[in-house]
Coordinates of C-alpha atoms in Angstrom, one line a residue:
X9 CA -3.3 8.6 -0.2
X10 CA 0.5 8.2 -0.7
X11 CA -0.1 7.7 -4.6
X12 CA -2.4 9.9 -4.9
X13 CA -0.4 12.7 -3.8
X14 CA 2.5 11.4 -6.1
X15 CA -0.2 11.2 -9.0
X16 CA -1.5 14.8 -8.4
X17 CA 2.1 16.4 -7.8
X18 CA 3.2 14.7 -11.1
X19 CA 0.2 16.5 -13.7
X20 CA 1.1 19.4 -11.8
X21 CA 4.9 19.4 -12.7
X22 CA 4.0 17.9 -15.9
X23 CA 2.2 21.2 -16.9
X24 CA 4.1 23.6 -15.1
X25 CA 7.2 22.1 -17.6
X26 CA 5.4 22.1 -20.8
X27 CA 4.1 25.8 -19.8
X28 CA 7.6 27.1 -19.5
X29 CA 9.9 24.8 -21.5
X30 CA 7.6 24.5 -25.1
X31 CA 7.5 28.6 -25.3
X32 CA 11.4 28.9 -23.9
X33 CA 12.3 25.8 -26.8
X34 CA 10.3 28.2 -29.5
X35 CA 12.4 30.5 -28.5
X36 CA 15.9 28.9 -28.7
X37 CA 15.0 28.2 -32.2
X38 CA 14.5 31.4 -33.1
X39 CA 17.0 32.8 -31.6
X40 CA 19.5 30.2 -33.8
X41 CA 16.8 31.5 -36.8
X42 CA 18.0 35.1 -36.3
X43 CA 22.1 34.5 -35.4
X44 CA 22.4 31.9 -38.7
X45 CA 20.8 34.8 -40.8
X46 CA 22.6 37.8 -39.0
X47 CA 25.8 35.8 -39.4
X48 CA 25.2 35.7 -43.5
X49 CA 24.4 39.2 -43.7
X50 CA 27.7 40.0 -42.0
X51 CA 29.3 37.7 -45.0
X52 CA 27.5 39.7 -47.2
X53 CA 28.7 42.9 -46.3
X54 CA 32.3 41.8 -46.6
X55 CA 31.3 42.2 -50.7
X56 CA 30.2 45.4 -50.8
X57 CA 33.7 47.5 -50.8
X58 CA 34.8 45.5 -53.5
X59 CA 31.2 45.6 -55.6
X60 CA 31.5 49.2 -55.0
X61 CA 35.0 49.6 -56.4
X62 CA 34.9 47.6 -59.8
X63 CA 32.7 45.0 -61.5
X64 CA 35.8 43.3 -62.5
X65 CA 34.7 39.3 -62.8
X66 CA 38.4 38.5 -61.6
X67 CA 38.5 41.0 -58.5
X68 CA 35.1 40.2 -57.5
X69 CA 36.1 36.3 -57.6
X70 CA 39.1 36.7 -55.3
X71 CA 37.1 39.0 -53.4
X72 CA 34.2 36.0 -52.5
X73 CA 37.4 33.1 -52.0
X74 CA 38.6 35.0 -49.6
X75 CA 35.7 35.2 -47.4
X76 CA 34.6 32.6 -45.1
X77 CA 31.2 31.9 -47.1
X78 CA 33.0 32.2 -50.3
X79 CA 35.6 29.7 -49.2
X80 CA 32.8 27.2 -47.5
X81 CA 31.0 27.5 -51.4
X82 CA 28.5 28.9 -49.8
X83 CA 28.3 33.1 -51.2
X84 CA 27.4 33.8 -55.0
X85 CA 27.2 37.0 -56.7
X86 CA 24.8 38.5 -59.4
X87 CA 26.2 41.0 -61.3
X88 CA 24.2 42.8 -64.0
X89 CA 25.3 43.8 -67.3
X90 CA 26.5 47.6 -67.7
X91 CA 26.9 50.3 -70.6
X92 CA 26.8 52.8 -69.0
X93 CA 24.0 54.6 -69.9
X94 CA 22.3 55.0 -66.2
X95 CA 25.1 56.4 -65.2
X96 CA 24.8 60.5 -64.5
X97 CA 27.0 61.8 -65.9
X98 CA 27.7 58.9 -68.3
X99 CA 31.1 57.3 -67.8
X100 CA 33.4 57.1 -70.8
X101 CA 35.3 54.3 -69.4
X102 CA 34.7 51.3 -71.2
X103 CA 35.6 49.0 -68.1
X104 CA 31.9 49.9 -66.8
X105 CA 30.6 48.4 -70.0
X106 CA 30.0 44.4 -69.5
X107 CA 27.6 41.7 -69.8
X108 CA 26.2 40.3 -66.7
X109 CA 27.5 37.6 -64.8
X110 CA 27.5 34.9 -61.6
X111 CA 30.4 34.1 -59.1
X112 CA 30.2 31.2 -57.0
X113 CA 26.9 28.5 -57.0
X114 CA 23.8 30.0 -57.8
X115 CA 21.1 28.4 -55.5
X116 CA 18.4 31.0 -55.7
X117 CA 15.7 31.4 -58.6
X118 CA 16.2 33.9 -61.1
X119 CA 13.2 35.1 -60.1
X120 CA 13.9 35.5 -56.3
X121 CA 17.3 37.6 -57.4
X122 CA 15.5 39.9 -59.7
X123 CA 12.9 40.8 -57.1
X124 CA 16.2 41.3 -54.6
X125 CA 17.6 43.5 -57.6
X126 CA 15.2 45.8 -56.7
X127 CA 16.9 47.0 -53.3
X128 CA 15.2 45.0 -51.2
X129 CA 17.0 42.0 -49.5
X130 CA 14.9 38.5 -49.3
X131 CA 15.3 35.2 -47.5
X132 CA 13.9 32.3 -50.0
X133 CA 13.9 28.7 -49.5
X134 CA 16.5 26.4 -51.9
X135 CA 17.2 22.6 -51.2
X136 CA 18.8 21.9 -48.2
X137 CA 18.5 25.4 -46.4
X138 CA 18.0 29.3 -47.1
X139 CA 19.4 31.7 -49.4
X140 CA 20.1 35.5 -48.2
X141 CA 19.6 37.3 -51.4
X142 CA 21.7 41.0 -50.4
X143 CA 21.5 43.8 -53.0
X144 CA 24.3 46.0 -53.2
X145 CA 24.5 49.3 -54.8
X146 CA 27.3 49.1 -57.9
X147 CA 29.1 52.5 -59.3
X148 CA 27.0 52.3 -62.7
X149 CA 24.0 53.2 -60.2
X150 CA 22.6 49.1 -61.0
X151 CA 22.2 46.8 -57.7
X152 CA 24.3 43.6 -57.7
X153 CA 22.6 40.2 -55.5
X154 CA 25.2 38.6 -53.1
X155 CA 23.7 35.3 -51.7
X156 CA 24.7 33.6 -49.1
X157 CA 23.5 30.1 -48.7
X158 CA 22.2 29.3 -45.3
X159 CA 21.9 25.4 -44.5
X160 CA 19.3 23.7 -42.2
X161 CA 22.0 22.6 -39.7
X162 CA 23.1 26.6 -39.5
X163 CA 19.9 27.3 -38.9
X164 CA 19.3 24.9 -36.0
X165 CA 22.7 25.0 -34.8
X166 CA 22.7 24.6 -30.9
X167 CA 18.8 24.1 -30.8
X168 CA 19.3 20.2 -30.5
X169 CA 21.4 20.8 -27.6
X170 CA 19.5 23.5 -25.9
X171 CA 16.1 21.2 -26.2
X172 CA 18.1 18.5 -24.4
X173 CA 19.1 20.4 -21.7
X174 CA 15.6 22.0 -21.0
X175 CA 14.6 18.3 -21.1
X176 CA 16.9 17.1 -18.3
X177 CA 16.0 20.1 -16.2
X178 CA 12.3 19.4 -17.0
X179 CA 12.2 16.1 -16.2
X180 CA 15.0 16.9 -12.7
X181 CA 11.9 18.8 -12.2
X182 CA 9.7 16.3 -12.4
X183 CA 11.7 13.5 -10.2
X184 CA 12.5 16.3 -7.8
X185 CA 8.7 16.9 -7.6
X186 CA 7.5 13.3 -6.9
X187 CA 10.5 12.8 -4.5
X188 CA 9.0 15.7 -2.5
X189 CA 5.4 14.5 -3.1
X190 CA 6.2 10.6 -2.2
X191 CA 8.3 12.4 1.0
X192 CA 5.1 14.3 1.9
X193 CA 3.0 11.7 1.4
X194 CA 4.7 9.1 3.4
X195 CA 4.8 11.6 6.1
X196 CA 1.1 11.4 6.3
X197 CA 0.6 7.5 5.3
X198 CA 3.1 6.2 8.0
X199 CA 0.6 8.0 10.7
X200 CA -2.3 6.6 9.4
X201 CA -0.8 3.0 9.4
X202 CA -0.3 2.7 12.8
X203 CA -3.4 3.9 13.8
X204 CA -4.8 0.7 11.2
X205 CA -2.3 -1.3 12.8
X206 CA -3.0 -0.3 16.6
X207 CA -6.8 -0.9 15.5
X208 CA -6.7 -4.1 14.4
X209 CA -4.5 -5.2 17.4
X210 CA -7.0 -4.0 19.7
X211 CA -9.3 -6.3 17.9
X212 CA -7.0 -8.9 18.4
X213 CA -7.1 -8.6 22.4
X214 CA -3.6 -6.7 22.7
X215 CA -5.5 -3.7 25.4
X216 CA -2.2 -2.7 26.1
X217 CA -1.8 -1.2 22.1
X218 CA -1.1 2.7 22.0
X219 CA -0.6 4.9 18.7
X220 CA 2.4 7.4 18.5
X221 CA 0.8 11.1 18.2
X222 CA 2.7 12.6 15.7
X223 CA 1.8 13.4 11.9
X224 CA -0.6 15.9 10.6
X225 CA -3.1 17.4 13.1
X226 CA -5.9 15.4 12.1
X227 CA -3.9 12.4 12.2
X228 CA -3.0 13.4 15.7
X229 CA -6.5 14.1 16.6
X230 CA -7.4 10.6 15.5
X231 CA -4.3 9.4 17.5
X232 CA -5.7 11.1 20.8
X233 CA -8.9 9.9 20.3
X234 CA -7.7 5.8 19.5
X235 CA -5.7 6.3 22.9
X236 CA -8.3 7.4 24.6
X237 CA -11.0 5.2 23.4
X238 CA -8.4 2.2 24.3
X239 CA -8.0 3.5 27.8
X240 CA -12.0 3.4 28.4
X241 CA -11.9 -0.1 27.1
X242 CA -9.6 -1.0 29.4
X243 CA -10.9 0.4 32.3
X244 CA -14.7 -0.7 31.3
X245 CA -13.0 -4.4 31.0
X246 CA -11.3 -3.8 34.6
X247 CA -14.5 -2.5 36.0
X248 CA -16.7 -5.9 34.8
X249 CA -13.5 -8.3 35.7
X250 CA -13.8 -6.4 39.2
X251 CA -17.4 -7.1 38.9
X252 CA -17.6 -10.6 37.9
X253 CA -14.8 -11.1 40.8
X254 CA -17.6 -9.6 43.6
X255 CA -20.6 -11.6 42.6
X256 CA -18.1 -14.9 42.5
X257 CA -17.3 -13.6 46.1
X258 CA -20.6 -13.1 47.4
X259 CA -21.1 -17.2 46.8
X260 CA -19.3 -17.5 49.5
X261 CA -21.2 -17.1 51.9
X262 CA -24.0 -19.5 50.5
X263 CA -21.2 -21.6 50.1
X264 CA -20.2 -21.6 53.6
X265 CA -23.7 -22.7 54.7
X266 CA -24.0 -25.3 52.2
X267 CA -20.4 -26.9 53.2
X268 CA -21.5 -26.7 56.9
X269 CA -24.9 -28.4 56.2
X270 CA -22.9 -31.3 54.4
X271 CA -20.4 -31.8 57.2
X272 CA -23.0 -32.6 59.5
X273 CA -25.0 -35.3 57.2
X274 CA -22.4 -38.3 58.5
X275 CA -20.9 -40.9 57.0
X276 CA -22.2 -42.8 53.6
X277 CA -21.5 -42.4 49.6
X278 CA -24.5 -39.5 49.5
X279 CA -22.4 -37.9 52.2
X280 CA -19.4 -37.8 50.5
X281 CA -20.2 -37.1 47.3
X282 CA -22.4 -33.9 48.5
X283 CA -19.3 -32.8 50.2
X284 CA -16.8 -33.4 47.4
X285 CA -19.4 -31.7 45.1
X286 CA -19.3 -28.6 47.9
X287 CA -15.6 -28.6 47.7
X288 CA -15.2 -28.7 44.0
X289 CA -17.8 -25.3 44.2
X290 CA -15.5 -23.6 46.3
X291 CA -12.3 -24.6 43.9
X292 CA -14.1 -23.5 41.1
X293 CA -15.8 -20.4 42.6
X294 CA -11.8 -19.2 44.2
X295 CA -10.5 -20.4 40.9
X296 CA -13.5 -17.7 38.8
X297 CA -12.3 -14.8 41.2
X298 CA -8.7 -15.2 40.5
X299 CA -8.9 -15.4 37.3
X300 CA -11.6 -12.9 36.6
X301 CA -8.7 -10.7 38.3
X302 CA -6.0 -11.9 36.6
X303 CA -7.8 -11.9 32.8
X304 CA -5.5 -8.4 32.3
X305 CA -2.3 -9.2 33.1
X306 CA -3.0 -12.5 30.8
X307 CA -4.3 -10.5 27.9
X308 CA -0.9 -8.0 28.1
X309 CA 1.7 -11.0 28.3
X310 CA 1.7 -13.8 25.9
X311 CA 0.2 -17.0 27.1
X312 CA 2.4 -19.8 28.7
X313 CA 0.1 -22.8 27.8
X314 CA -0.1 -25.9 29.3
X315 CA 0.0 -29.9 28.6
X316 CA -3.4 -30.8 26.4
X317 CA -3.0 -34.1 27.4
X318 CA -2.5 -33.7 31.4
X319 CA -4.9 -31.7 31.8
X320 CA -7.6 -34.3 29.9
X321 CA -6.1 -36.9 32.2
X322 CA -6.9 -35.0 35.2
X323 CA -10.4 -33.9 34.6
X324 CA -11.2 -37.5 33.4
X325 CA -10.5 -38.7 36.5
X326 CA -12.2 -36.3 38.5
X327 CA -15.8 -36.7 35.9
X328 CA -15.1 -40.7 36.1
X329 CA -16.0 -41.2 39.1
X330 CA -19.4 -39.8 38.5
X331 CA -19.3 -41.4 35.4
X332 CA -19.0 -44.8 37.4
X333 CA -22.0 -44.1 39.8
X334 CA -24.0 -43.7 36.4
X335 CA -22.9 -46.6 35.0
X336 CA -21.5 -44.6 31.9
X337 CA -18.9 -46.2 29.6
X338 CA -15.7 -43.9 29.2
X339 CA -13.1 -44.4 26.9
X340 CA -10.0 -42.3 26.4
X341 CA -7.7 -41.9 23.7
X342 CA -4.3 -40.5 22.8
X343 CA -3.5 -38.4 26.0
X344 CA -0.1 -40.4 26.7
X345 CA 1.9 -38.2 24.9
X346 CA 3.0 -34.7 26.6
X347 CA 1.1 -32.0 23.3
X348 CA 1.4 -28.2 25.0
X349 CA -1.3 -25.8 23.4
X350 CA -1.1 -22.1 23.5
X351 CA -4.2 -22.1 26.1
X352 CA -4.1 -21.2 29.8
X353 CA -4.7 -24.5 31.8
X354 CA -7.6 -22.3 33.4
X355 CA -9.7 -21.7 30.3
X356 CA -8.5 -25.6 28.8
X357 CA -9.8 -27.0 31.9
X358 CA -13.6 -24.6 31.7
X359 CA -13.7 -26.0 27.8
X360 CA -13.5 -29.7 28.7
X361 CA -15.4 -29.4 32.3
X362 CA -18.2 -27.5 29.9
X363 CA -18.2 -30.6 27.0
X364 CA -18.5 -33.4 29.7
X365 CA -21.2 -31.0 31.7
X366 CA -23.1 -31.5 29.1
X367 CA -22.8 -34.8 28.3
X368 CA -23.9 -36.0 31.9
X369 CA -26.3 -32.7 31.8
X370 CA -28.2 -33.8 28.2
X371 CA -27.6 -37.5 28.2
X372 CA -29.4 -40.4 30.3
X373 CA -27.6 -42.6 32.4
X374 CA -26.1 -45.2 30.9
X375 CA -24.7 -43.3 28.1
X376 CA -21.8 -44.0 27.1
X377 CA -19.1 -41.5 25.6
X378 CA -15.4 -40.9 24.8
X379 CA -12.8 -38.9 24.7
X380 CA -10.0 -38.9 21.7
X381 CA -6.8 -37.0 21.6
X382 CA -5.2 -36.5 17.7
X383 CA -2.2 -34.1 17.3
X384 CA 0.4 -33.0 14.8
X385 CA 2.8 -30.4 14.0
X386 CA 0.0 -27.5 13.4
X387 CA -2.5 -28.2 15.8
X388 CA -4.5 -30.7 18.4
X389 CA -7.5 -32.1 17.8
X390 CA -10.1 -33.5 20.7
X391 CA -12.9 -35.1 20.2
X392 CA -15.4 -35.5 23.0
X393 CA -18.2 -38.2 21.7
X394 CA -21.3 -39.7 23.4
X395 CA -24.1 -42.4 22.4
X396 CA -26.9 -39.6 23.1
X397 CA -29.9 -38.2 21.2
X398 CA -27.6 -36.0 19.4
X399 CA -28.3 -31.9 19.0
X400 CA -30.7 -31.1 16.7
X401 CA -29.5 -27.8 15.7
X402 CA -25.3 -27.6 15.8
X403 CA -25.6 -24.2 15.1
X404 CA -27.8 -22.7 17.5
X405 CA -25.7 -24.7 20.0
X406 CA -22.5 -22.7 18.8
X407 CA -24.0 -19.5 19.2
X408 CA -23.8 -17.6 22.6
X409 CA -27.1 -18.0 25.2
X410 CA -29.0 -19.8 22.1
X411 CA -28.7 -23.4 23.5
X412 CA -31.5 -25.3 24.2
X413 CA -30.5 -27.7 26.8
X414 CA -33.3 -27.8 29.0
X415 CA -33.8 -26.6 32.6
X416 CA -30.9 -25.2 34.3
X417 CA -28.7 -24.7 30.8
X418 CA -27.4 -21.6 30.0
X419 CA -26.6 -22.2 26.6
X420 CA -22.8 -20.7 27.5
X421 CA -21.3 -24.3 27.6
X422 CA -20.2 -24.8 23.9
X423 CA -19.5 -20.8 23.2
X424 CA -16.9 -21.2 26.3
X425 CA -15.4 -24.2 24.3
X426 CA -15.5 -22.2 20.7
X427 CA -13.8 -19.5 22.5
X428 CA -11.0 -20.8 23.6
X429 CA -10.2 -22.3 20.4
X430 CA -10.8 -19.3 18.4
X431 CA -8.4 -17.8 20.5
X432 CA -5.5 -20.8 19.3
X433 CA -6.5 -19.5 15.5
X434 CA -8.9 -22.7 15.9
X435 CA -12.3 -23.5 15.5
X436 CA -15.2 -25.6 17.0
X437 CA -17.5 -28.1 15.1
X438 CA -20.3 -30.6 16.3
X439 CA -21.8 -33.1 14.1
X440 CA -22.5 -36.8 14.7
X441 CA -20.4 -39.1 16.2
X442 CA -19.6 -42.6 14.9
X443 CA -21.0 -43.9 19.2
X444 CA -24.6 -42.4 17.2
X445 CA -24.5 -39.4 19.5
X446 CA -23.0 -36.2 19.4
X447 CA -19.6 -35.3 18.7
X448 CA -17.4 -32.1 19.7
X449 CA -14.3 -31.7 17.5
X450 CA -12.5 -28.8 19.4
X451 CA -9.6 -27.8 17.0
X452 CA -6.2 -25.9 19.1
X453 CA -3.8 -24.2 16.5
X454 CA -0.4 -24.8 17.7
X455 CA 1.1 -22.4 15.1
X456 CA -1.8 -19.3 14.9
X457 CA -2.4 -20.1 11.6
X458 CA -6.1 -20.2 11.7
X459 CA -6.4 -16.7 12.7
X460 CA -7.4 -15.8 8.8
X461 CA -10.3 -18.4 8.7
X462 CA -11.2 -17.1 12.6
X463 CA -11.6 -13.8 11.4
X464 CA -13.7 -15.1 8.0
X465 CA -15.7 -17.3 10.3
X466 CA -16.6 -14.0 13.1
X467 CA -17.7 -12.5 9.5
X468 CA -19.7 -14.9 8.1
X469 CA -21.4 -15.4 11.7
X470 CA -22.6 -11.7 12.1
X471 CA -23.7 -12.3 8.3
X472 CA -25.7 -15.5 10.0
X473 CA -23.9 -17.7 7.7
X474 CA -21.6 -19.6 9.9
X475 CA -21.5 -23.1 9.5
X476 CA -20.8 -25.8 12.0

């Protein structure tokens, strides 16, 4: 828009200029046209006393030297022979009886001065310039020619300098315009920017993102309306957190029941397992409320993170156990290290709890899997591999609700897990692991330089293209 204000504001100067500066140049030049020629006719008439007194060769000849054409070489004079016989009466003074002769540099053509002879004065074109051909009325009643030679640089005397100067002011014009224009148009880009910018961090997750409403008045309309659309999504997000915290609570009271029933089964492994399971519920159902209420204070502040690799030695301790009763093989792998990852230990611990779900959900017992731990500078890899059947289709297993794990699978297990590495600049992929069963390679940007290929990959997977 900027440039394209700039662009239209420039054709416009551009011809507004040439409309007024081409006629007012024409102009100049004829002006210096008419002042060179008016200026030669003035040394012309500096001739005529003295061609009216005598025809004398000598007098006329000091006559031209001493004026400023004359001296410049620039004035000649045609006199015609005389006898006196035109005269009325006739004179009887032999002076007026002569043969005809030139002062000075004759530049005309003869035929040019006998034309001027006539009476009638004539501008005709000689090499380098003009010649003013003047007659002038001699006593013997005959008409004597005084040119006056007019060169090219008379003629355009001034012009060069008066084209240069409507130049500068045509093109102070011109810079002045587009100044203006690139003023304007920022005035009305910069607007429009932040509203591109406030859009796209609202995609990002920033709810807390408001546009400045300034600028034009449809730019401020379109302001209002981004404000306000951001206010409803933030109060439609508060309204399902508050929703999502209610039903957690109303497992409560189930809950309750269900933990009494187990206290009062006794003593024995079945016992106590049923009652750890009961307690981990009621962790896990607390920890859902809190942070279903908490989810917008963590999407306005940046997140803290937590220790990758403490928080894989914890849950591995709490899923071995099970793991033993199974008789699973577990092996773990690069956690002795302290790696932090830009991840709330909440959402860390729901992606690894959802990966070893499923490998105790989808595997038989006996299977055994592992957990591997890689990092460097830019990000954390971990790798969650078991000696399973595998998953037939990776990329219906990726995509929200499509899972096909059987009874009591939600297929929200591996969408939690891609989610909270999308949200590192990361990415999720399963394939097959090197146990012959599948393998989870959960990818946590430490630097947010994945967010590019996060966004191409959201793109290609509304396009149905996304690849595992």
């Amino acid at each position: 828009m900027r440039w394209a204000l700039v662009r239209v504001s420039l054709a416009v100067t551009v011809m507004v200029v040439l409309a007024f500066a081409v006629p007012l140049g024409l102009v100049v030049k004829e002006l210096a046209r008419d002042r060179a020629f008016a200026d030669a006719e003035r040394q012309a008439a500096q001739i005529r006393p003295a061609l009216a007194i005598t025809t004398d060769r000598a007098q006329l000849e000091r006559a031209v030297a001493s004026s400023q054409a004359g001296g410049d070489g620039r004035m000649a004079v045609h006199v015609p022979g005389g006898d006196g016989t035109r005269q009325n009466p006739p004179s009887t003074d032999p002076r007026d009886a002569h043969e005809a002769f030139d002062i000075g540099r004759c530049r005309a053509r003869a035929r040019d001065v006998e034309t001027a002879r006539r009476g009638r004065s004539a501008i005709t074109s000689v090499p380098g310039g003009y010649a003013l051909l003047q007659p002038t009325a001699l006593s013997t009643g005959e008409f004597a020619v005084v040119e006056v030679y007019v060169p090219h640089r008379a003629v355009g005397n001034g012009v060069t300098t008066s084209w240069v100067i409507l130049a500068g002011v045509g093109v102070g014009l011109i810079a002045g315009s587009l100044a203006t224009a690139d003023r304007l148009g920022l005035r009305l880009v910069r607007p429009a920017e932040r509203l591109a910018k406030a859009a796209a961090e609202l995609g990002e997750g920033r709810l807390g993102v408001r546009v400045r409403e300034d600028g034009p008045a449809e730019l401020r309309a379109a302001a209002v309306a981004f404000n306000s659309m951001a206010d409803k999504i933030v109060q439609l997000l508060s309204n399902e957190r508050e929703l999502a915290a209610d039903l957690s609570h109303r497992l409560r009271t189930p809950l309750t029941v269900l933990r009494l029933n187990a206290a009062s089964l006794g003593e024995g492994p079945a016992a106590d397992q049923t009652r750890a399971a009961v307690a981990q519920l009621e962790r896990e159902v607390d920890q859902l409320i809190r942070a279903a209420r908490e989810q917008g204070e963590r999407t306005e502040r940046p997140t803290l993170g937590c220790d990758a690799c403490e928080v894989i030695r914890d849950r591995m301790d709490f899923w071995s156990a099970l793991a033993e009763d199974e008789g699973r093989t577990v092996r773990l792998a690069g956690v002795d290290a302290t790696v932090r990852v830009p991840v709330a230990r909440p959402e860390l611990v729901a992606a690894l709890d959802a990966m070893l779900g499923n490998v105790f959900r989808h595997t038989p017992e006996g299977t055994a899997f592992a957990v591997d731990v890689h990092h460097s500078e830019d990000a954390v890899i971990v790798l969650v591999s078991d000696a399973g059947p595998g998953i037939a289709d990776p990329d219906a297993a990726l995509r929200r609700g499509h899972g096909a794990g059987g009874p009591g699978s939600t297929g929200l297990g591996l969408d939690i897990v891609r989610r909270v590495a999308e949200s590192t600049g990361g990415d999720v992929r399963v394939g097959r692991s090197v146990l012959g069963g599948t393998e989870v390679r959960v990818w946590l940007s430490l630097d947010g330089g994945g967010t590019r290929r996060r966004r191409e990959r959201r793109r290609r997977v509304r396009r149905g293209r996304a690849r595992p």
